[in-house]
PDB file of N, CA and C in Angstrom:
ATOM      1  N   MET A   1       8.358  30.198  12.003  1.00 73.00           N
ATOM      2  CA  MET A   1       9.032  29.442  12.600  1.00 73.00           C
ATOM      3  C   MET A   1       7.992  28.408  13.305  1.00 73.00           C
ATOM      4  N   PHE A   2       6.157  29.011  12.861  1.00 71.00           N
ATOM      5  CA  PHE A   2       6.143  27.634  14.371  1.00 71.00           C
ATOM      6  C   PHE A   2       5.733  26.566  12.443  1.00 71.00           C
ATOM      7  N   ALA A   3       5.820  27.337  11.496  1.00 72.00           N
ATOM      8  CA  ALA A   3       4.858  26.567  10.379  1.00 72.00           C
ATOM      9  C   ALA A   3       6.604  25.882  10.494  1.00 72.00           C
ATOM     10  N   GLN A   4       7.898  25.865  10.402  1.00 79.00           N
ATOM     11  CA  GLN A   4       9.591  24.886  10.629  1.00 79.00           C
ATOM     12  C   GLN A   4       8.854  23.938  11.271  1.00 79.00           C
ATOM     13  N   GLN A   5       8.506  24.378  12.641  1.00 78.00           N
ATOM     14  CA  GLN A   5       8.654  23.911  14.115  1.00 78.00           C
ATOM     15  C   GLN A   5       7.872  22.813  13.426  1.00 78.00           C
ATOM     16  N   HIS A   6       6.823  22.856  13.266  1.00 73.00           N
ATOM     17  CA  HIS A   6       5.633  21.968  13.373  1.00 73.00           C
ATOM     18  C   HIS A   6       6.145  20.653  12.211  1.00 73.00           C
ATOM     19  N   ALA A   7       6.187  21.218  11.589  1.00 77.00           N
ATOM     20  CA  ALA A   7       6.882  20.250  10.127  1.00 77.00           C
ATOM     21  C   ALA A   7       8.608  19.842  10.829  1.00 77.00           C
ATOM     22  N   GLN A   8       8.970  20.091  11.145  1.00 83.00           N
ATOM     23  CA  GLN A   8       9.990  19.328  12.018  1.00 83.00           C
ATOM     24  C   GLN A   8       9.818  18.478  12.822  1.00 83.00           C
ATOM     25  N   ASP A   9       8.509  18.981  13.657  1.00 79.00           N
ATOM     26  CA  ASP A   9       8.082  18.074  14.919  1.00 79.00           C
ATOM     27  C   ASP A   9       7.261  17.361  13.762  1.00 79.00           C
ATOM     28  N   PHE A  10       6.695  16.627  13.073  1.00 77.00           N
ATOM     29  CA  PHE A  10       5.398  16.302  12.497  1.00 77.00           C
ATOM     30  C   PHE A  10       6.659  15.255  11.201  1.00 77.00           C
ATOM     31  N   ALA A  11       7.580  15.559  10.626  1.00 81.00           N
ATOM     32  CA  ALA A  11       8.690  14.357   9.824  1.00 81.00           C
ATOM     33  C   ALA A  11       9.383  13.644  11.415  1.00 81.00           C
ATOM     34  N   GLU A  12       9.582  14.164  12.415  1.00 85.00           N
ATOM     35  CA  GLU A  12      10.418  12.973  13.343  1.00 85.00           C
ATOM     36  C   GLU A  12       8.910  12.051  13.844  1.00 85.00           C
ATOM     37  N   ASN A  13       8.118  12.850  14.420  1.00 80.00           N
ATOM     38  CA  ASN A  13       7.308  12.291  15.586  1.00 80.00           C
ATOM     39  C   ASN A  13       5.492  11.614  14.700  1.00 80.00           C
ATOM     40  N   SER A  14       5.628  11.903  13.824  1.00 80.00           N
ATOM     41  CA  SER A  14       4.272  11.265  13.195  1.00 80.00           C
ATOM     42  C   SER A  14       4.497  10.134  12.522  1.00 80.00           C
ATOM     43  N   GLY A  15       5.749   9.469  12.850  1.00 86.00           N
ATOM     44  CA  GLY A  15       5.491   7.828  12.543  1.00 86.00           C
ATOM     45  C   GLY A  15       4.891   7.223  12.805  1.00 86.00           C
ATOM     46  N   LYS A  16       5.461   7.819  14.602  1.00 85.00           N
ATOM     47  CA  LYS A  16       4.525   7.353  16.008  1.00 85.00           C
ATOM     48  C   LYS A  16       2.864   6.909  15.731  1.00 85.00           C
ATOM     49  N   TYR A  17       2.528   7.499  15.501  1.00 84.00           N
ATOM     50  CA  TYR A  17       0.949   7.383  15.348  1.00 84.00           C
ATOM     51  C   TYR A  17       0.436   7.189  13.746  1.00 84.00           C
ATOM     52  N   VAL A  18       1.042   8.297  13.064  1.00 85.00           N
ATOM     53  CA  VAL A  18      -0.266   7.934  11.452  1.00 85.00           C
ATOM     54  C   VAL A  18      -0.157   6.537  11.629  1.00 85.00           C
ATOM     55  N   PRO A  19       0.753   5.680  11.294  1.00 88.00           N
ATOM     56  CA  PRO A  19       0.527   4.548  10.398  1.00 88.00           C
ATOM     57  C   PRO A  19      -0.843   3.980  11.404  1.00 88.00           C
ATOM     58  N   HIS A  20      -1.064   3.717  12.650  1.00 88.00           N
ATOM     59  CA  HIS A  20      -1.939   3.330  12.851  1.00 88.00           C
ATOM     60  C   HIS A  20      -3.037   4.389  13.179  1.00 88.00           C
ATOM     61  N   ARG A  21      -3.102   5.006  13.123  1.00 90.00           N
ATOM     62  CA  ARG A  21      -4.261   5.941  12.517  1.00 90.00           C
ATOM     63  C   ARG A  21      -5.015   5.944  10.925  1.00 90.00           C
ATOM     64  N   MET A  22      -4.161   5.382   9.965  1.00 89.00           N
ATOM     65  CA  MET A  22      -4.857   5.366   9.076  1.00 89.00           C
ATOM     66  C   MET A  22      -5.502   3.480   8.334  1.00 89.00           C
ATOM     67  N   ASP A  23      -4.173   3.261   9.807  1.00 92.00           N
ATOM     68  CA  ASP A  23      -5.258   0.822   9.233  1.00 92.00           C
ATOM     69  C   ASP A  23      -6.381   1.913  10.718  1.00 92.00           C
ATOM     70  N   GLU A  24      -6.517   2.033  11.346  1.00 92.00           N
ATOM     71  CA  GLU A  24      -7.874   2.267  12.382  1.00 92.00           C
ATOM     72  C   GLU A  24      -8.768   3.333  10.928  1.00 92.00           C
ATOM     73  N   LEU A  25      -8.236   4.159  10.203  1.00 90.00           N
ATOM     74  CA  LEU A  25      -9.323   5.070   9.782  1.00 90.00           C
ATOM     75  C   LEU A  25      -9.863   3.445   7.745  1.00 90.00           C
ATOM     76  N   GLU A  26      -9.055   3.148   8.269  1.00 90.00           N
ATOM     77  CA  GLU A  26      -9.571   1.644   7.025  1.00 90.00           C
ATOM     78  C   GLU A  26     -10.387   0.941   7.785  1.00 90.00           C
ATOM     79  N   ARG A  27     -10.187   0.566   9.295  1.00 91.00           N
ATOM     80  CA  ARG A  27     -10.988  -0.185   9.749  1.00 91.00           C
ATOM     81  C   ARG A  27     -12.680   0.373  10.264  1.00 91.00           C
ATOM     82  N   ILE A  28     -12.161   1.371   9.780  1.00 91.00           N
ATOM     83  CA  ILE A  28     -14.014   2.770  10.212  1.00 91.00           C
ATOM     84  C   ILE A  28     -14.666   2.326   8.773  1.00 91.00           C
ATOM     85  N   LEU A  29     -13.525   2.296   7.724  1.00 89.00           N
ATOM     86  CA  LEU A  29     -14.164   3.205   6.216  1.00 89.00           C
ATOM     87  C   LEU A  29     -15.204   1.218   6.107  1.00 89.00           C
ATOM     88  N   ILE A  30     -14.089   0.310   6.781  1.00 89.00           N
ATOM     89  CA  ILE A  30     -14.982  -1.770   6.340  1.00 89.00           C
ATOM     90  C   ILE A  30     -16.141  -1.519   7.424  1.00 89.00           C
ATOM     91  N   ASP A  31     -15.992  -0.875   8.242  1.00 89.00           N
ATOM     92  CA  ASP A  31     -16.785  -1.837   8.967  1.00 89.00           C
ATOM     93  C   ASP A  31     -18.145  -0.492   8.730  1.00 89.00           C
ATOM     94  N   HIS A  32     -18.043   0.485   7.576  1.00 88.00           N
ATOM     95  CA  HIS A  32     -19.398   0.881   7.166  1.00 88.00           C
ATOM     96  C   HIS A  32     -19.773   0.655   6.326  1.00 88.00           C
ATOM     97  N   GLY A  33     -19.197  -0.274   5.544  1.00 84.00           N
ATOM     98  CA  GLY A  33     -19.752  -1.096   4.372  1.00 84.00           C
ATOM     99  C   GLY A  33     -18.564  -0.377   3.164  1.00 84.00           C
ATOM    100  N   VAL A  34     -17.675   0.034   3.689  1.00 79.00           N
ATOM    101  CA  VAL A  34     -16.591   1.166   2.625  1.00 79.00           C
ATOM    102  C   VAL A  34     -15.402   0.529   2.175  1.00 79.00           C
ATOM    103  N   GLU A  35     -15.874  -0.608   1.133  1.00 69.00           N
ATOM    104  CA  GLU A  35     -14.956  -2.219   0.941  1.00 69.00           C
ATOM    105  C   GLU A  35     -13.879  -1.297  -0.310  1.00 69.00           C
ATOM    106  N   HIS A  36     -12.573  -2.578  -0.606  1.00 60.00           N
ATOM    107  CA  HIS A  36     -11.523  -1.521  -1.154  1.00 60.00           C
ATOM    108  C   HIS A  36     -12.195  -2.367  -2.383  1.00 60.00           C
ATOM    109  N   ASP A  37     -12.768  -1.898  -3.200  1.00 57.00           N
ATOM    110  CA  ASP A  37     -13.068  -2.408  -4.920  1.00 57.00           C
ATOM    111  C   ASP A  37     -12.911  -1.631  -5.955  1.00 57.00           C
ATOM    112  N   MET A  38     -11.345  -1.912  -6.455  1.00 53.00           N
ATOM    113  CA  MET A  38     -10.888  -2.124  -7.650  1.00 53.00           C
ATOM    114  C   MET A  38     -11.731  -0.999  -9.168  1.00 53.00           C
ATOM    115  N   GLN A  39     -13.112  -1.915  -9.242  1.00 57.00           N
ATOM    116  CA  GLN A  39     -13.589  -1.505 -10.356  1.00 57.00           C
ATOM    117  C   GLN A  39     -15.227  -0.512  -9.788  1.00 57.00           C
ATOM    118  N   ALA A  40     -14.336   0.114  -8.845  1.00 58.00           N
ATOM    119  CA  ALA A  40     -15.385   1.400  -8.132  1.00 58.00           C
ATOM    120  C   ALA A  40     -15.124   2.431  -8.341  1.00 58.00           C
ATOM    121  N   THR A  41     -16.429   3.256  -8.305  1.00 67.00           N
ATOM    122  CA  THR A  41     -15.830   4.446  -8.019  1.00 67.00           C
ATOM    123  C   THR A  41     -14.976   4.583  -7.479  1.00 67.00           C
ATOM    124  N   ARG A  42     -13.652   6.226  -8.065  1.00 69.00           N
ATOM    125  CA  ARG A  42     -13.050   6.268  -6.580  1.00 69.00           C
ATOM    126  C   ARG A  42     -13.552   7.225  -5.677  1.00 69.00           C
ATOM    127  N   GLN A  43     -12.864   6.657  -4.456  1.00 76.00           N
ATOM    128  CA  GLN A  43     -13.593   7.229  -3.878  1.00 76.00           C
ATOM    129  C   GLN A  43     -11.988   7.155  -2.257  1.00 76.00           C
ATOM    130  N   GLU A  44     -12.668   9.098  -1.452  1.00 84.00           N
ATOM    131  CA  GLU A  44     -10.693   9.596  -1.255  1.00 84.00           C
ATOM    132  C   GLU A  44     -11.299  10.169  -0.099  1.00 84.00           C
ATOM    133  N   ILE A  45     -11.001   9.955   1.416  1.00 88.00           N
ATOM    134  CA  ILE A  45     -10.702  10.853   2.269  1.00 88.00           C
ATOM    135  C   ILE A  45      -9.176  11.848   2.427  1.00 88.00           C
ATOM    136  N   HIS A  46      -9.836  12.713   2.469  1.00 91.00           N
ATOM    137  CA  HIS A  46      -8.069  13.440   2.390  1.00 91.00           C
ATOM    138  C   HIS A  46      -7.919  13.552   4.703  1.00 91.00           C
ATOM    139  N   LEU A  47      -7.387  13.359   4.546  1.00 92.00           N
ATOM    140  CA  LEU A  47      -6.817  13.651   6.087  1.00 92.00           C
ATOM    141  C   LEU A  47      -6.112  14.432   6.808  1.00 92.00           C
ATOM    142  N   ILE A  48      -6.101  15.908   7.154  1.00 90.00           N
ATOM    143  CA  ILE A  48      -5.161  16.319   7.916  1.00 90.00           C
ATOM    144  C   ILE A  48      -4.531  17.138   9.361  1.00 90.00           C
ATOM    145  N   ASP A  49      -3.638  17.106   9.080  1.00 90.00           N
ATOM    146  CA  ASP A  49      -2.852  17.122  10.091  1.00 90.00           C
ATOM    147  C   ASP A  49      -2.845  19.242  11.392  1.00 90.00           C
ATOM    148  N   VAL A  50      -3.630  19.112  11.687  1.00 88.00           N
ATOM    149  CA  VAL A  50      -2.863  20.443  12.627  1.00 88.00           C
ATOM    150  C   VAL A  50      -2.217  20.897  13.800  1.00 88.00           C
ATOM    151  N   PRO A  51      -1.356  21.146  14.158  1.00 87.00           N
ATOM    152  CA  PRO A  51      -0.806  21.243  15.252  1.00 87.00           C
ATOM    153  C   PRO A  51      -1.027  21.764  16.896  1.00 87.00           C
ATOM    154  N   LEU A  52      -2.608  21.438  17.417  1.00 90.00           N
ATOM    155  CA  LEU A  52      -3.253  21.359  18.363  1.00 90.00           C
ATOM    156  C   LEU A  52      -2.839  20.676  19.617  1.00 90.00           C
ATOM    157  N   ASP A  53      -3.184  21.021  20.589  1.00 90.00           N
ATOM    158  CA  ASP A  53      -2.842  20.291  21.717  1.00 90.00           C
ATOM    159  C   ASP A  53      -3.930  19.146  21.835  1.00 90.00           C
ATOM    160  N   GLU A  54      -5.146  20.405  21.693  1.00 94.00           N
ATOM    161  CA  GLU A  54      -6.853  19.886  21.713  1.00 94.00           C
ATOM    162  C   GLU A  54      -7.242  19.022  20.728  1.00 94.00           C
ATOM    163  N   PRO A  55      -8.227  17.072  21.262  1.00 95.00           N
ATOM    164  CA  PRO A  55      -8.483  16.653  20.412  1.00 95.00           C
ATOM    165  C   PRO A  55      -9.038  17.029  20.277  1.00 95.00           C
ATOM    166  N   ARG A  56      -8.745  17.758  18.333  1.00 95.00           N
ATOM    167  CA  ARG A  56     -10.102  17.618  18.104  1.00 95.00           C
ATOM    168  C   ARG A  56     -10.229  17.264  16.317  1.00 95.00           C
ATOM    169  N   ALA A  57     -11.638  17.490  15.032  1.00 96.00           N
ATOM    170  CA  ALA A  57     -11.235  17.056  14.195  1.00 96.00           C
ATOM    171  C   ALA A  57     -12.268  18.017  13.275  1.00 96.00           C
ATOM    172  N   TRP A  58     -12.436  18.595  11.983  1.00 97.00           N
ATOM    173  CA  TRP A  58     -13.699  19.068  11.429  1.00 97.00           C
ATOM    174  C   TRP A  58     -13.612  18.148  10.342  1.00 97.00           C
ATOM    175  N   LEU A  59     -14.918  18.279  10.071  1.00 96.00           N
ATOM    176  CA  LEU A  59     -15.338  17.863   8.474  1.00 96.00           C
ATOM    177  C   LEU A  59     -15.133  19.526   7.901  1.00 96.00           C
ATOM    178  N   THR A  60     -14.437  19.449   6.407  1.00 94.00           N
ATOM    179  CA  THR A  60     -14.917  20.659   5.636  1.00 94.00           C
ATOM    180  C   THR A  60     -14.444  19.938   4.278  1.00 94.00           C
ATOM    181  N   GLY A  61     -15.201  20.437   2.962  1.00 89.00           N
ATOM    182  CA  GLY A  61     -15.469  20.371   2.492  1.00 89.00           C
ATOM    183  C   GLY A  61     -15.903  18.741   2.733  1.00 89.00           C
ATOM    184  N   ARG A  62     -16.172  18.564   1.733  1.00 90.00           N
ATOM    185  CA  ARG A  62     -16.465  17.235   0.727  1.00 90.00           C
ATOM    186  C   ARG A  62     -16.920  15.887   1.143  1.00 90.00           C
ATOM    187  N   ALA A  63     -15.196  15.614   1.932  1.00 92.00           N
ATOM    188  CA  ALA A  63     -14.096  14.486   2.427  1.00 92.00           C
ATOM    189  C   ALA A  63     -13.156  14.686   2.786  1.00 92.00           C
ATOM    190  N   THR A  64     -12.770  15.605   3.272  1.00 95.00           N
ATOM    191  CA  THR A  64     -11.591  16.398   3.545  1.00 95.00           C
ATOM    192  C   THR A  64     -11.648  16.813   5.480  1.00 95.00           C
ATOM    193  N   ILE A  65     -11.214  15.279   6.241  1.00 95.00           N
ATOM    194  CA  ILE A  65     -10.772  15.721   7.940  1.00 95.00           C
ATOM    195  C   ILE A  65      -9.958  17.195   7.831  1.00 95.00           C
ATOM    196  N   VAL A  66     -10.024  17.585   8.911  1.00 95.00           N
ATOM    197  CA  VAL A  66      -8.832  17.777   9.124  1.00 95.00           C
ATOM    198  C   VAL A  66      -8.341  17.832  11.118  1.00 95.00           C
ATOM    199  N   ALA A  67      -7.608  17.153  11.233  1.00 94.00           N
ATOM    200  CA  ALA A  67      -7.933  16.851  12.744  1.00 94.00           C
ATOM    201  C   ALA A  67      -6.014  16.858  13.993  1.00 94.00           C
ATOM    202  N   SER A  68      -6.900  16.663  14.568  1.00 94.00           N
ATOM    203  CA  SER A  68      -5.419  17.332  15.534  1.00 94.00           C
ATOM    204  C   SER A  68      -4.419  16.834  15.900  1.00 94.00           C
ATOM    205  N   THR A  69      -3.468  18.084  16.052  1.00 92.00           N
ATOM    206  CA  THR A  69      -2.291  16.244  15.992  1.00 92.00           C
ATOM    207  C   THR A  69      -2.430  15.050  17.301  1.00 92.00           C
ATOM    208  N   SER A  70      -2.966  15.691  18.456  1.00 93.00           N
ATOM    209  CA  SER A  70      -3.401  15.322  19.827  1.00 93.00           C
ATOM    210  C   SER A  70      -4.381  14.129  19.328  1.00 93.00           C
ATOM    211  N   LEU A  71      -5.088  14.806  18.658  1.00 95.00           N
ATOM    212  CA  LEU A  71      -6.651  13.102  18.074  1.00 95.00           C
ATOM    213  C   LEU A  71      -5.756  12.371  17.800  1.00 95.00           C
ATOM    214  N   LEU A  72      -5.061  12.700  16.726  1.00 94.00           N
ATOM    215  CA  LEU A  72      -4.497  11.348  16.283  1.00 94.00           C
ATOM    216  C   LEU A  72      -3.475  10.648  16.823  1.00 94.00           C
ATOM    217  N   ARG A  73      -3.003  11.163  17.868  1.00 92.00           N
ATOM    218  CA  ARG A  73      -2.326  10.357  18.802  1.00 92.00           C
ATOM    219  C   ARG A  73      -3.137   9.603  19.932  1.00 92.00           C
ATOM    220  N   ASP A  74      -4.592   9.741  19.648  1.00 94.00           N
ATOM    221  CA  ASP A  74      -4.802   8.855  20.870  1.00 94.00           C
ATOM    222  C   ASP A  74      -5.931   8.307  20.221  1.00 94.00           C
ATOM    223  N   SER A  75      -5.894   7.227  20.032  1.00 92.00           N
ATOM    224  CA  SER A  75      -6.813   5.869  19.083  1.00 92.00           C
ATOM    225  C   SER A  75      -8.413   6.380  19.780  1.00 92.00           C
ATOM    226  N   LYS A  76      -8.753   6.102  21.081  1.00 93.00           N
ATOM    227  CA  LYS A  76     -10.014   6.577  21.174  1.00 93.00           C
ATOM    228  C   LYS A  76     -10.973   7.694  21.305  1.00 93.00           C
ATOM    229  N   ALA A  77     -10.232   8.156  21.219  1.00 95.00           N
ATOM    230  CA  ALA A  77      -9.980   9.727  20.603  1.00 95.00           C
ATOM    231  C   ALA A  77     -10.517   9.929  19.438  1.00 95.00           C
ATOM    232  N   PHE A  78     -10.187   9.328  18.563  1.00 95.00           N
ATOM    233  CA  PHE A  78      -9.118   8.999  16.644  1.00 95.00           C
ATOM    234  C   PHE A  78     -10.933   8.674  16.772  1.00 95.00           C
ATOM    235  N   HIS A  79     -11.492   7.256  17.037  1.00 95.00           N
ATOM    236  CA  HIS A  79     -12.489   7.093  16.507  1.00 95.00           C
ATOM    237  C   HIS A  79     -13.479   7.245  17.009  1.00 95.00           C
ATOM    238  N   GLY A  80     -13.829   7.610  18.028  1.00 95.00           N
ATOM    239  CA  GLY A  80     -15.286   8.772  18.610  1.00 95.00           C
ATOM    240  C   GLY A  80     -15.629   9.704  17.186  1.00 95.00           C
ATOM    241  N   PHE A  81     -14.071  11.196  17.414  1.00 95.00           N
ATOM    242  CA  PHE A  81     -14.653  12.300  15.721  1.00 95.00           C
ATOM    243  C   PHE A  81     -14.583  11.755  14.285  1.00 95.00           C
ATOM    244  N   ILE A  82     -13.567  10.717  13.564  1.00 94.00           N
ATOM    245  CA  ILE A  82     -13.470  10.485  13.002  1.00 94.00           C
ATOM    246  C   ILE A  82     -14.665   9.181  12.318  1.00 94.00           C
ATOM    247  N   GLN A  83     -15.615   8.589  12.741  1.00 94.00           N
ATOM    248  CA  GLN A  83     -16.786   7.189  12.889  1.00 94.00           C
ATOM    249  C   GLN A  83     -18.100   8.307  12.443  1.00 94.00           C
ATOM    250  N   PRO A  84     -18.590   9.132  13.284  1.00 94.00           N
ATOM    251  CA  PRO A  84     -20.056  10.309  12.466  1.00 94.00           C
ATOM    252  C   PRO A  84     -19.673  11.065  10.920  1.00 94.00           C
ATOM    253  N   MET A  85     -17.953  10.920  10.812  1.00 95.00           N
ATOM    254  CA  MET A  85     -17.959  12.045   9.776  1.00 95.00           C
ATOM    255  C   MET A  85     -17.009  10.217   9.039  1.00 95.00           C
ATOM    256  N   VAL A  86     -17.504   9.872   8.579  1.00 93.00           N
ATOM    257  CA  VAL A  86     -17.403   8.703   7.342  1.00 93.00           C
ATOM    258  C   VAL A  86     -18.929   8.389   7.561  1.00 93.00           C
ATOM    259  N   THR A  87     -19.246   8.396   8.054  1.00 92.00           N
ATOM    260  CA  THR A  87     -20.997   7.877   7.973  1.00 92.00           C
ATOM    261  C   THR A  87     -21.784   9.269   6.644  1.00 92.00           C
ATOM    262  N   ILE A  88     -21.372  10.565   7.434  1.00 92.00           N
ATOM    263  CA  ILE A  88     -21.364  11.608   6.542  1.00 92.00           C
ATOM    264  C   ILE A  88     -21.390  11.489   5.107  1.00 92.00           C
ATOM    265  N   ILE A  89     -19.531  10.845   4.983  1.00 90.00           N
ATOM    266  CA  ILE A  89     -18.479  11.299   4.151  1.00 90.00           C
ATOM    267  C   ILE A  89     -20.105   9.686   3.147  1.00 90.00           C
ATOM    268  N   PHE A  90     -19.841   9.156   3.681  1.00 87.00           N
ATOM    269  CA  PHE A  90     -20.289   8.012   2.804  1.00 87.00           C
ATOM    270  C   PHE A  90     -22.089   7.587   3.834  1.00 87.00           C
ATOM    271  N   PRO A  91     -22.464   8.353   3.148  1.00 85.00           N
ATOM    272  CA  PRO A  91     -23.957   7.890   3.975  1.00 85.00           C
ATOM    273  C   PRO A  91     -24.585   6.456   3.677  1.00 85.00           C
ATOM    274  N   GLY A  92     -24.248   6.168   2.379  1.00 74.00           N
ATOM    275  CA  GLY A  92     -24.756   4.063   2.157  1.00 74.00           C
ATOM    276  C   GLY A  92     -24.541   3.626   2.284  1.00 74.00           C
ATOM    277  N   GLY A  93     -23.103   4.063   2.853  1.00 60.00           N
ATOM    278  CA  GLY A  93     -22.509   2.676   3.245  1.00 60.00           C
ATOM    279  C   GLY A  93     -22.833   1.649   4.401  1.00 60.00           C
TER     280      GLY A  93
END
């Protein structure tokens, strides 16, 4: 039941904030020196949304960030949490 409710909420509301956070993530990567280079080795970050009301994020695995919906909706908090994780994922950037 909870998962179904979150899935419905995500489908209805994610379009309001996810594109903005993906643009912001791209800016963070570029600022860190991780450029789009079609010839470079493939580098990925996986961003997973979890339905929490507190702005939180966790780095799990090599390049997977689990972020709360609250964090994804808050631009300033998103940058504060994600920028250090990008530094960990791409240390030479």
